[in-house]
Short mmCIF file of C-alpha atoms and ligand atoms in Angstrom, two decimals:
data_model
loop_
_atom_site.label_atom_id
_atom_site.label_comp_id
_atom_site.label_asym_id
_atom_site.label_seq_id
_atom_site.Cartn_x
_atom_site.Cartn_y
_atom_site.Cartn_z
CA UNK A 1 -8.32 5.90 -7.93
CA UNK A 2 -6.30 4.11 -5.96
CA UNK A 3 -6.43 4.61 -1.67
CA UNK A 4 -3.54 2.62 0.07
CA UNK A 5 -3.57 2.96 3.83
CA UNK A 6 0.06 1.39 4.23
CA UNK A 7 0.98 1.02 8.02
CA UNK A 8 4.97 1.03 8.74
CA UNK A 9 6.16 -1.30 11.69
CA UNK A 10 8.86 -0.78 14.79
CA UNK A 11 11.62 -1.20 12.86
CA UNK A 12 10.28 0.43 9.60
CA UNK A 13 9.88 3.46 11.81
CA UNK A 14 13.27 2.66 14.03
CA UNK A 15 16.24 4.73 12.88
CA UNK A 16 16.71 7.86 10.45
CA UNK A 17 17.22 5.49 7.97
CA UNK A 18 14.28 3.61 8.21
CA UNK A 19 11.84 6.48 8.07
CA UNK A 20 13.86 8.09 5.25
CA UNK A 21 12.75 4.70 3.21
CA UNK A 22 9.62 5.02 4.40
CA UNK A 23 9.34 8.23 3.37
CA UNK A 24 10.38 7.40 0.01
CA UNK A 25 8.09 4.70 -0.40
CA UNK A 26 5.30 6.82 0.52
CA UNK A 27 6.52 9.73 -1.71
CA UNK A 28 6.31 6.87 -5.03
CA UNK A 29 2.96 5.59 -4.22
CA UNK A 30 0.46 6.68 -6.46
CA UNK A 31 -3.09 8.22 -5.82
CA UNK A 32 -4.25 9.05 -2.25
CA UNK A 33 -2.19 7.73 0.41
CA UNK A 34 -2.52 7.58 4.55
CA UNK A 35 0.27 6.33 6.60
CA UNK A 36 -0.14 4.29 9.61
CA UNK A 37 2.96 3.82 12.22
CA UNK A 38 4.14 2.10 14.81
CA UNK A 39 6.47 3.62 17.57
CA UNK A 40 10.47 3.63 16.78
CA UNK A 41 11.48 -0.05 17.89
CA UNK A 42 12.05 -0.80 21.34
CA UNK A 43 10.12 2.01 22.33
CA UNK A 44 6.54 0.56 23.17
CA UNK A 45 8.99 -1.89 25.25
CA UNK A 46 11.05 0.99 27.29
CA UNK A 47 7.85 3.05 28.16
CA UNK A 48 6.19 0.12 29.77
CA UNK A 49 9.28 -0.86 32.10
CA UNK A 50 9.14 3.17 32.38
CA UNK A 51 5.32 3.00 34.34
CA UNK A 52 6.88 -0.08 36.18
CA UNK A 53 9.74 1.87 37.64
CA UNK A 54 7.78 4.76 38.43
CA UNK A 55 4.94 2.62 40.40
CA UNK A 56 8.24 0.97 42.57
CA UNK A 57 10.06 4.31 43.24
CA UNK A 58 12.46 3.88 40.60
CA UNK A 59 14.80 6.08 38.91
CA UNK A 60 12.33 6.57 35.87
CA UNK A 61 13.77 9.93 35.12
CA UNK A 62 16.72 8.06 33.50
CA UNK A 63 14.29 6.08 31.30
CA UNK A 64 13.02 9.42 30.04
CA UNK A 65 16.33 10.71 29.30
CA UNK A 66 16.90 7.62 27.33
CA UNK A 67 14.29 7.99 25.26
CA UNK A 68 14.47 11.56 24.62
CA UNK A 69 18.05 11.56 23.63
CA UNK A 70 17.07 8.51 21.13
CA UNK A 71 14.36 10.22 19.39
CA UNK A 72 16.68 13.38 19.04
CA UNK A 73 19.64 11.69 17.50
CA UNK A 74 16.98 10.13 14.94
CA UNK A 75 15.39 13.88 14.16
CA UNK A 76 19.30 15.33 13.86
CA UNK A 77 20.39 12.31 11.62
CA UNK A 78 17.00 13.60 9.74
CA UNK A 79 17.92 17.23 9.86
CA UNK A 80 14.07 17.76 10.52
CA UNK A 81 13.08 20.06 13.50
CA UNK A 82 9.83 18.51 15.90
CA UNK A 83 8.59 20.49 18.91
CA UNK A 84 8.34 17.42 21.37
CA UNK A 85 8.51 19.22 24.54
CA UNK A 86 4.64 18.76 25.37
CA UNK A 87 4.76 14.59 24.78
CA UNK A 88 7.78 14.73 27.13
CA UNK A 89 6.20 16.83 29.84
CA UNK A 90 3.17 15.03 29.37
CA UNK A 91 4.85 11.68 30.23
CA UNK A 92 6.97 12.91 33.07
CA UNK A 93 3.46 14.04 34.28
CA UNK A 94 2.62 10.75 33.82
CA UNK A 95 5.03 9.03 35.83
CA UNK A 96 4.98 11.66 38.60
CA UNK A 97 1.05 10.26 39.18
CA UNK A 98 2.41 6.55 38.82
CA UNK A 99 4.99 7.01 41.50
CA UNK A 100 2.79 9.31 43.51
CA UNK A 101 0.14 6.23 43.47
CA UNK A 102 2.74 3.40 43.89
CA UNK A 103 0.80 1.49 41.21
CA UNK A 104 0.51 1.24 37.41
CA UNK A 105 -3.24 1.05 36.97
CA UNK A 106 -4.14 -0.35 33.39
CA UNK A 107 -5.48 3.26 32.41
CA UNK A 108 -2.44 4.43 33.15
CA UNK A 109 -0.12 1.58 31.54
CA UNK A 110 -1.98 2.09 28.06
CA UNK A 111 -1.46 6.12 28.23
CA UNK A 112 2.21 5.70 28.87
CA UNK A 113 2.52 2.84 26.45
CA UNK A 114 1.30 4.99 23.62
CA UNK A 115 4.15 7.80 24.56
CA UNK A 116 5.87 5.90 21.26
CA UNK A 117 3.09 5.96 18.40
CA UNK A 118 2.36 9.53 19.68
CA UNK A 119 6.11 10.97 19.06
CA UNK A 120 6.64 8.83 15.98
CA UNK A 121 3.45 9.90 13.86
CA UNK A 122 4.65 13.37 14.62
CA UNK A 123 8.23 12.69 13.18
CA UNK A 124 7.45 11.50 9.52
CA UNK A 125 5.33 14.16 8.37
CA UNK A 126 8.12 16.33 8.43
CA UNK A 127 10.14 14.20 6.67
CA UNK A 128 7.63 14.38 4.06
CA UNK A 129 7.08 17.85 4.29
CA UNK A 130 10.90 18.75 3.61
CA UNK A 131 10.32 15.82 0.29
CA UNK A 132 8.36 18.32 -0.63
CA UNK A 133 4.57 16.40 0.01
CA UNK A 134 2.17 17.82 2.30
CA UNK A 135 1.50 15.91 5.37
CA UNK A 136 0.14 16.25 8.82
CA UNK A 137 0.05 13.77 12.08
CA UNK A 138 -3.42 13.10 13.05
CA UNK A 139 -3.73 11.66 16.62
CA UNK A 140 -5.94 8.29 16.83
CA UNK A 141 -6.97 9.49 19.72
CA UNK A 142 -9.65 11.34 17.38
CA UNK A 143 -10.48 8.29 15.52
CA UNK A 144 -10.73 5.63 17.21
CA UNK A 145 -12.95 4.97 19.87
CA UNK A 146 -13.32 1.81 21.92
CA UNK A 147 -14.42 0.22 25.53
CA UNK A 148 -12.71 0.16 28.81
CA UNK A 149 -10.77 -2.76 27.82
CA UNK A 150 -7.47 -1.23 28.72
CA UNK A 151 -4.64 -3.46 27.47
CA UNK A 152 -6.95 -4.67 24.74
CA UNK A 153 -9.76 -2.10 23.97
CA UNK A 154 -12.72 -3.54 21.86
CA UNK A 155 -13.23 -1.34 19.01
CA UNK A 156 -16.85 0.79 18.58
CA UNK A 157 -16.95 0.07 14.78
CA UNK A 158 -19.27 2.98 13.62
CA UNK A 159 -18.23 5.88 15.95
CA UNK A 160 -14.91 4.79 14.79
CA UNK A 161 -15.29 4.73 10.64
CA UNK A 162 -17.24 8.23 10.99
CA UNK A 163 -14.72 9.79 12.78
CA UNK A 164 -12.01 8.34 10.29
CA UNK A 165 -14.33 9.16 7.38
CA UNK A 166 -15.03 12.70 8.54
CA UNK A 167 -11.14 13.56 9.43
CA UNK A 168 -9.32 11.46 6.74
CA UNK A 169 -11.29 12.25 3.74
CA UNK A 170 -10.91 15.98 3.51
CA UNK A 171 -7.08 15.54 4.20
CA UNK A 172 -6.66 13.15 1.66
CA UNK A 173 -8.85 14.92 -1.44
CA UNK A 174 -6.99 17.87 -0.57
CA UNK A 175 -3.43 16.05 -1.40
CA UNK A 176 -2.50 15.56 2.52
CA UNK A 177 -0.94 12.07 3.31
CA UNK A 178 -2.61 11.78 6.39
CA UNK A 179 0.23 9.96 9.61
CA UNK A 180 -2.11 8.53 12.24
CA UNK A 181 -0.62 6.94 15.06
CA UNK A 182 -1.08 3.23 15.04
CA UNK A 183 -2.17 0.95 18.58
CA UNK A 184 -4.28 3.09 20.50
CA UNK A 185 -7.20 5.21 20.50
CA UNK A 186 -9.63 6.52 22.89
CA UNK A 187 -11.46 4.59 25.69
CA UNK A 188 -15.01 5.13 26.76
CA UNK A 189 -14.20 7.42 29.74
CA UNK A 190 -12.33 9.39 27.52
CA UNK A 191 -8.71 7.78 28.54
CA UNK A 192 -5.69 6.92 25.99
CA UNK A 193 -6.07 3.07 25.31
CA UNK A 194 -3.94 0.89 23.36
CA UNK A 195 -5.40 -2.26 21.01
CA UNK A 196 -2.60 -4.57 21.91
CA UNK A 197 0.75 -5.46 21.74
CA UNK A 198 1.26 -5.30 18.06
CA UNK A 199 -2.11 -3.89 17.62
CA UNK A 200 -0.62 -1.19 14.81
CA UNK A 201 -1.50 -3.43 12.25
CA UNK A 202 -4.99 -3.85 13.65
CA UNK A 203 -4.98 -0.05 13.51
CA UNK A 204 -3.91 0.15 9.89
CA UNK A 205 -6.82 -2.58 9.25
CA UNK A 206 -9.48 0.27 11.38
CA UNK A 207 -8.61 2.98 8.94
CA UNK A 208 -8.57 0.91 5.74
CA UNK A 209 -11.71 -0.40 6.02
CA UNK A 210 -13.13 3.57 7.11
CA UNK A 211 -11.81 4.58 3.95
CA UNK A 212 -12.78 1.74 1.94
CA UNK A 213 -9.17 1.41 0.53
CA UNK A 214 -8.26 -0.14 -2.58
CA UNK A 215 -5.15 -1.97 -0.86
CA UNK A 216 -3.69 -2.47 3.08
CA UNK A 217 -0.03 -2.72 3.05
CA UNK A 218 1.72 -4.03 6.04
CA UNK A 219 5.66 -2.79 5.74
CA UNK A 220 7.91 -4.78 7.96
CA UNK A 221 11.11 -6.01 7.90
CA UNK A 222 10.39 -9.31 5.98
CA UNK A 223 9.80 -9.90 3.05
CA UNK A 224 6.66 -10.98 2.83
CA UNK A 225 4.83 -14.43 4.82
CA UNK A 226 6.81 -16.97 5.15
CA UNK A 227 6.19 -20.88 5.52
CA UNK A 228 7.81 -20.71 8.43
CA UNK A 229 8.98 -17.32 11.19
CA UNK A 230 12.49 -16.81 8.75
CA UNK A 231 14.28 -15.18 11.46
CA UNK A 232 14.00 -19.06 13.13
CA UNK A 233 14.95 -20.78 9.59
CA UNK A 234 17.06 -19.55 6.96
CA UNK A 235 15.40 -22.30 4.47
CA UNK A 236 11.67 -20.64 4.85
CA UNK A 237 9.93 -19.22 1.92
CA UNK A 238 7.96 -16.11 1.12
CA UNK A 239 4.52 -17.48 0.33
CA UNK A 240 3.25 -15.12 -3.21
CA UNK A 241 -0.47 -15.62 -1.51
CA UNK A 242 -2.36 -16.50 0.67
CA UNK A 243 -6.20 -16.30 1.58
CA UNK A 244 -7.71 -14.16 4.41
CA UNK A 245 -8.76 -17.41 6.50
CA UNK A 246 -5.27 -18.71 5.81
CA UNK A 247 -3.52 -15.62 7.40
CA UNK A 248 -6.12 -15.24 10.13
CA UNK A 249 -5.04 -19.12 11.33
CA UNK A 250 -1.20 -18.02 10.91
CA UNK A 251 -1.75 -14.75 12.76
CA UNK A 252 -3.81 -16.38 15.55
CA UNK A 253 -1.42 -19.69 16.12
CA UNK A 254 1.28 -17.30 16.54
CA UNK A 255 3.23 -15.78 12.93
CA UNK A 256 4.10 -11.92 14.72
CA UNK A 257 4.17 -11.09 11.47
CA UNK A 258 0.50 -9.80 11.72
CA UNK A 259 -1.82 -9.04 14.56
CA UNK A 260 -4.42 -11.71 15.06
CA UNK A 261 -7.46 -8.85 14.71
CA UNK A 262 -5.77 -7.24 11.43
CA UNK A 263 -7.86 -9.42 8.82
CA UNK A 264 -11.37 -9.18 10.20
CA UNK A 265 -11.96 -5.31 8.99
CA UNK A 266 -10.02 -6.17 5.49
CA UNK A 267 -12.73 -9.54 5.14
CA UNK A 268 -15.60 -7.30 6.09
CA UNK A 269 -15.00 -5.11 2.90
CA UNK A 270 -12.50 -7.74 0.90
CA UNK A 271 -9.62 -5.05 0.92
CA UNK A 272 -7.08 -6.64 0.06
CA UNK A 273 -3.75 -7.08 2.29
CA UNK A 274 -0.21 -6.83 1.08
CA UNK A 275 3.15 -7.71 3.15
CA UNK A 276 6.04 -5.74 2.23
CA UNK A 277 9.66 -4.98 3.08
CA UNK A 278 10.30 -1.63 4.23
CA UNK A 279 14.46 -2.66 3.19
CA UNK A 280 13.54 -3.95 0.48
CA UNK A 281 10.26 -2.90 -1.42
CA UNK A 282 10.73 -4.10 -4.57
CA UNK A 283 10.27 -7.67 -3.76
CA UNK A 284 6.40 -8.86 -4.30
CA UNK A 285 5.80 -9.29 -1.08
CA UNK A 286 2.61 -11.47 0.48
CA UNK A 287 -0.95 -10.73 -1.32
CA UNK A 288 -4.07 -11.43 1.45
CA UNK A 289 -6.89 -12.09 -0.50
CA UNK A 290 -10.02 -14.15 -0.09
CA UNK A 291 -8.72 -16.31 -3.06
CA UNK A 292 -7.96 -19.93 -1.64
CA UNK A 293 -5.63 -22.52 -3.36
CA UNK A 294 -5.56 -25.65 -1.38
CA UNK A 295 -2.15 -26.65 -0.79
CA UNK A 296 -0.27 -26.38 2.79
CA UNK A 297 1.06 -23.17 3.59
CA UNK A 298 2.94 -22.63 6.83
CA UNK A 299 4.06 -23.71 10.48
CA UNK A 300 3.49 -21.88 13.00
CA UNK A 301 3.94 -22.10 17.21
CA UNK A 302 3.00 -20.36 19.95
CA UNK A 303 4.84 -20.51 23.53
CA UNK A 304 3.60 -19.32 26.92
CA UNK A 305 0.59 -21.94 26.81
CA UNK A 306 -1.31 -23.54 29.58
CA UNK A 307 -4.02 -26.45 29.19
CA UNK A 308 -6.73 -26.20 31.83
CA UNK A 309 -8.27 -29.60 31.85
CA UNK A 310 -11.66 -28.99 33.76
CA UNK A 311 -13.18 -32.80 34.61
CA UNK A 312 -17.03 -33.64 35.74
CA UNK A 313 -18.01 -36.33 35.39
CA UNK A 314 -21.55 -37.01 33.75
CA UNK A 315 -22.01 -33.31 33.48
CA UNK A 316 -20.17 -32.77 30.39
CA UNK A 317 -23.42 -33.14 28.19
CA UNK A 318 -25.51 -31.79 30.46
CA UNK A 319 -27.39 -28.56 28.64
CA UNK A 320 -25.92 -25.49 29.94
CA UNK A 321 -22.58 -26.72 30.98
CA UNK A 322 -20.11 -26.10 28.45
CA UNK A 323 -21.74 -22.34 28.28
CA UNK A 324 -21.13 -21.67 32.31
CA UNK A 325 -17.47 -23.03 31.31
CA UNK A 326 -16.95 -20.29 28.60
CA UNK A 327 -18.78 -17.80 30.35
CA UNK A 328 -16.85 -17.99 33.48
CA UNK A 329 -13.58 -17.43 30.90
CA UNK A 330 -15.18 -14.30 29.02
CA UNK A 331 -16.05 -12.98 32.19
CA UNK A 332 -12.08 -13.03 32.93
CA UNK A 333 -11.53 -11.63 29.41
CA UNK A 334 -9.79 -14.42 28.75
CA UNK A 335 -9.38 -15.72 25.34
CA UNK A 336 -8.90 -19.28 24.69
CA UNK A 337 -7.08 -20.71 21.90
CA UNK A 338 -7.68 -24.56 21.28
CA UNK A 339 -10.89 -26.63 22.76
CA UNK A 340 -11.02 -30.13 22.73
CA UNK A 341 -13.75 -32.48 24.73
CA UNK A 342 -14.03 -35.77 25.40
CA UNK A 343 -17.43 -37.74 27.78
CA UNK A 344 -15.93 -36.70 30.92
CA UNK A 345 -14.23 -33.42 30.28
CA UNK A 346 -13.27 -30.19 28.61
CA UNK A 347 -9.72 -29.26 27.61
CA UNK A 348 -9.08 -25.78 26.99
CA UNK A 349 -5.39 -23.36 26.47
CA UNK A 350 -4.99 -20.39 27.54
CA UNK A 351 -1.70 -18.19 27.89
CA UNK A 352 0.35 -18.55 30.74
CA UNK A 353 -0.75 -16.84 33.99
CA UNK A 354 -4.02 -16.22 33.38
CA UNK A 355 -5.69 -19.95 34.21
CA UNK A 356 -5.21 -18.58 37.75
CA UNK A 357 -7.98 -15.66 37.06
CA UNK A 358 -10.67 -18.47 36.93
CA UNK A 359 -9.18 -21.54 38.44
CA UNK A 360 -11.33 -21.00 41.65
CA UNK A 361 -14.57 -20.28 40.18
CA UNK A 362 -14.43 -23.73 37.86
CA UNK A 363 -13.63 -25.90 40.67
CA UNK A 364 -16.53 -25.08 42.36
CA UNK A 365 -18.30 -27.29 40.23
CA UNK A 366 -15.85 -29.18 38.58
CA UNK A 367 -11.92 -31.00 38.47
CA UNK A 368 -9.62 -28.87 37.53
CA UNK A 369 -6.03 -29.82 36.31
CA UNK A 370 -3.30 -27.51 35.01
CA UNK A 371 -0.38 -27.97 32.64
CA UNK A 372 2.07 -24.62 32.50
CA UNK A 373 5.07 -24.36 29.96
CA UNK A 374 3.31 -25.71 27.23
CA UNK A 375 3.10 -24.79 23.41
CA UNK A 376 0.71 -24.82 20.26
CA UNK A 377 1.91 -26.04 17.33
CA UNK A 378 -0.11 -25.21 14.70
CA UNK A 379 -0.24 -26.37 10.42
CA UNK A 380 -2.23 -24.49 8.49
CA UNK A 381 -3.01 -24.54 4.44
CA UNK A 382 -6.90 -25.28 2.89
CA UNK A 383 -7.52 -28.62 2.16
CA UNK A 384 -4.77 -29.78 5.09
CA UNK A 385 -8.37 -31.76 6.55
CA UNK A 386 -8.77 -34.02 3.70
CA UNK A 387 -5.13 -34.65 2.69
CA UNK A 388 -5.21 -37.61 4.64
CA UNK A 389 -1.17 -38.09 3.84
CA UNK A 390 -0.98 -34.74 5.65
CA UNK A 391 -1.85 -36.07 8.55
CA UNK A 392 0.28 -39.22 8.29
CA UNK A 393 3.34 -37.23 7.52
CA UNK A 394 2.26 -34.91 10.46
CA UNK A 395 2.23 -37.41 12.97
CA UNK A 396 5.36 -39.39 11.49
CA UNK A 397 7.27 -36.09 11.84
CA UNK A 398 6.58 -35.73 15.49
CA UNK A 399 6.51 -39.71 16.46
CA UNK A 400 9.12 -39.02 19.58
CA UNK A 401 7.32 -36.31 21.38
CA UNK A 402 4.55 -36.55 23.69
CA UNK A 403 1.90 -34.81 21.18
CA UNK A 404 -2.25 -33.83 23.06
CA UNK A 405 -5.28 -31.85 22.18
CA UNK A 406 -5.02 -32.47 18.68
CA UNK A 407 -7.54 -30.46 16.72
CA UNK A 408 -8.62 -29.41 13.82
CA UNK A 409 -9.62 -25.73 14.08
CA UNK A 410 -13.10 -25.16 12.84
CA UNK A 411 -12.10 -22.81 9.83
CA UNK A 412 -11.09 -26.64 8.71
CA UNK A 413 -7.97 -24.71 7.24
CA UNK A 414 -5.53 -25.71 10.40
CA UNK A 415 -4.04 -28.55 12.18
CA UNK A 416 -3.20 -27.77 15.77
CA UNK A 417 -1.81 -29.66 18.88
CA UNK A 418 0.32 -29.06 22.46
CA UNK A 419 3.64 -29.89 22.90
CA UNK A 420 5.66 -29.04 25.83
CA UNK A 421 7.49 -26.06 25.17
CA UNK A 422 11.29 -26.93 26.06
CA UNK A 423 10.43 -29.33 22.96
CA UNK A 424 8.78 -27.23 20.63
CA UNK A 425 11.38 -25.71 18.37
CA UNK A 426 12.31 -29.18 17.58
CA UNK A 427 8.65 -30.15 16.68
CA UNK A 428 8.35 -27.47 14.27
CA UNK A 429 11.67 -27.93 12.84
CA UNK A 430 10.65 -31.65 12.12
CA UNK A 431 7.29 -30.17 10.79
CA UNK A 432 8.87 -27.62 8.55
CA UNK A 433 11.27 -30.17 7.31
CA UNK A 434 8.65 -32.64 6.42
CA UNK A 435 6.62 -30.34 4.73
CA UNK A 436 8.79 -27.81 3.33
CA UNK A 437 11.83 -29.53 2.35
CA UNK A 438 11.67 -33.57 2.08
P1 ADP B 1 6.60 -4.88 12.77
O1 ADP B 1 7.40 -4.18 13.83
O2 ADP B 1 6.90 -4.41 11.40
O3 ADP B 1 5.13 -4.94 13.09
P2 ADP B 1 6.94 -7.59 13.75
O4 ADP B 1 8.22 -7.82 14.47
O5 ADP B 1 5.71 -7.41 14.54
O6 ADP B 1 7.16 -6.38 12.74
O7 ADP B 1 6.67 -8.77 12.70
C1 ADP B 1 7.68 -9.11 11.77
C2 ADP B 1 8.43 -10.33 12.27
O8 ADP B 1 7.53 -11.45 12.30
C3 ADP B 1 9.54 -10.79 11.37
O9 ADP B 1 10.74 -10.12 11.64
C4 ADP B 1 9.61 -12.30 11.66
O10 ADP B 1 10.67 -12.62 12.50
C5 ADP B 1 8.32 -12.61 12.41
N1 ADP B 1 7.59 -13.76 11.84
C6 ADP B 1 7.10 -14.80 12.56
N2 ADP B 1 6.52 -15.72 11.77
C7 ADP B 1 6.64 -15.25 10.50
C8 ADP B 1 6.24 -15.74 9.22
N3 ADP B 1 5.59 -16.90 9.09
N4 ADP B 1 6.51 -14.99 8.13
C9 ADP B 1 7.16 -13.81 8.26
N5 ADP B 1 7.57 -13.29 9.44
C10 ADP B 1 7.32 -14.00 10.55
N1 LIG B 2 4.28 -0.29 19.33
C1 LIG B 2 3.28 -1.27 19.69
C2 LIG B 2 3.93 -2.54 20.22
O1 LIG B 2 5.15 -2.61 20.28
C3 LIG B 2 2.32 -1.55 18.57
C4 LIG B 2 2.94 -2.07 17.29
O2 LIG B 2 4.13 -1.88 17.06
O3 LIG B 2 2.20 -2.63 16.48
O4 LIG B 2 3.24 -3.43 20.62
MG1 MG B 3 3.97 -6.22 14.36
#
């Protein structure tokens, strides 16, 4: 039988409208169903500048009132009745304790961020309810269960896919489509935590592979992967298909479209991933599978980059080295994008402001150089490493700009190098038009 877990984005879950669709959508789907969402759009946004206010002495209270009378007008328009009084006392309680402390502490900045999922899981099974299908919100708070990582938590796999298992399953063979909040879950300590920015679709991924689902579906507001971001280029394609490798390059080098961390628990039990349009769901869509076709696929970028070049001379190959270097950056919880060596040294990017978080521990054995406002651009398709007139076209495309760290990622499925960023949206427009339209 079939077992979608179909997770609804921001603006799939952003106006009366929207969640009408996605009600609909839900209410056609045949066999078991569980709905994942994000908050209503703009909301994860508001809530954090919310904690911000409240840790300077701000008038947060307006913030509130914002966001109250926003998710009111959406329940009217709906002509569905939610009790919301306890989410909104909770977070006033919240920012009482922010302002009270002067500071946002990351605990706290993940609780408050997750204000949004919280309220909007709680909104569409009412919708559903007056369709006439049964439905209840189930808080992820119960289901998923990771580290201390606030901003980021790292996900405890099996505590995680019994909970799911032992919560979701009864709902589900009892005719219950199941609304679990997407993005956060519960930290070690017992706190809220979130997954990410964007980290619903990493959420929908979590409860898909607990459930051993028979499809993911990501609904957004596109329709479907593109060969290029087609709110930047009204040429781009939908791509029909694409591989799991191929989408896990795309997410990584930057396509929003999916959260980097969204394929790795649909590879583990090859479920396979469909992008669809909320506002338009009768188009195909994207199908993530681990099917491969070589040809190339898409161009993608990434902004906010820094290259740390870290220089010792003679060291470089000595054993041990390269392994203090990464260390020092895991330590930091720092994730680093591209690598590239040479004799003498190691190049490595990172996002802006956070080369300062190790800066002084590298040069205490080493040069260390840094290049801010920089950006990845980044080609990806299988086969783009032996399509040796992929490369020539590549570089021929971008023969003006000052092009470094070119690499080709280890997956083999990806060609990636920096550019600075005031220059990058003309990079990739040469790249698309090379590629995509010549
Ligand atoms: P959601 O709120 O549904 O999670 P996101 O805003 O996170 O949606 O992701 C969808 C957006 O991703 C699209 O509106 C589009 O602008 C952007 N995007 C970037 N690159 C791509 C791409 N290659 N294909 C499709 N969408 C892309
Ligand atoms: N609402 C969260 C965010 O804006 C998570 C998500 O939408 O995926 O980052
Ligand atoms: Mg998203």
């Amino acid at each position: 039988m079939e077992n979608v877990v179909a997770k609804f984005g921001g603006t799939s879950m952003g106006s009366a409208k929207a969640i009408q669709q996605v009600a609909d959508i839900l209410g056609k789907m045949p066999g078991a169903k569980t709905a994942v969402v994000s908050a209503t759009s703009g909301t994860t946004d508001k809530l954090i500048l919310l904690g911000e206010t409240a840790a300077t002495g701000g008038n947060w209270q307006e913030g509130i009132k914002v966001l109250v009378e926003k998710h009111e007008a959406i329940l009217a328009e709906l002509g569905v009745t939610v009790n919301l009084e306890n989410l909104w006392k909770e977070l006033k309680e919240c920012c009482e304790e922010v302002q009270k402390k002067g500071e946002l502490l990351t605990y706290m900045k993940d609780k408050i961020s997750g204000f949004g999922e919280r309220i909007s899981s709680n909104i569409l099974p009412e919708v559903l309810k007056k369709n006439g299908f049964k439905s209840v919100a189930v808080d992820s708070y119960e289901l998923v269960f990771a580290d201390n990582n606030f901003g980021e938590g790292n996900v405890d796999f099996e505590k995680t896919y019994k909970a799911i298992e032992e919560k979701l399953v009864p709902l589900l063979k009892s005719g219950v489509i199941p609304v679990v909040t997407g993005f956060i879950g519960q930290s070690e300590t017992g706190e809220y935590i979130t997954l990410g920015r964007g980290g619903s679709d990493y959420s929908g991924a979590i409860v898909a592979g607990a459930l051993n689902s028979s499809e993911l579906q990501i609904w957004t507001d596109v329709d479907g992967i593109f060969n290029f971001d087609p709110r930047n280029e009204p040429r781009a394609k939908v791509l029909p298909k694409l591989s799991f490798k191929e989408a896990a390059e795309l997410a990584f080098f930057g396509a929003k479209v999916l959260h980097p961390k969204t394929i790795k628990p649909a590879i583990a039990k090859n479920i396979p991933v469909k992008i669809l349009n909320t506002f338009n769901p009768s188009a195909p869509g994207t199908l993530i599978t681990n099917e491969e076709e070589e040809s190339i696929k898409s161009v993608t970028f990434k902004k906010n980059i820094t290259i740390v070049n870290i220089c010792s001379a003679g060291m470089l190959s000595a054993p041990g080295f390269m392994s203090k270097i990464f260390q020092i950056f895991a330590k930091a919880h720092i994730d680093v994008d591209v690598v590239s060596t040479s004799e003498v040294s190691v190049s490595v990017t990172v996002d802006n402001g956070e080369a300062d978080k190790v800066i002084d521990q590298l040069s205490k054995f080493a040069n260390v150089r840094v290049e801010k406002g920089m950006a990845i651009v980044c080609l990806v398709g299988a086969g783009i490493i032996h399509d040796k007139l992929a490369l020539l076209d590549l570089f021929t495309a971008v023969q003006e700009h000052d092009v470094s760290m070119v690499s080709q990622g280890s997956s083999k499925r990806n060609i990636t190098f920096l550019v600075k960023e005031a220059e990058v949206q003309e990079v990739v427009k040469k790249v698309f038009n090379k590629f995509f339209i010549d």
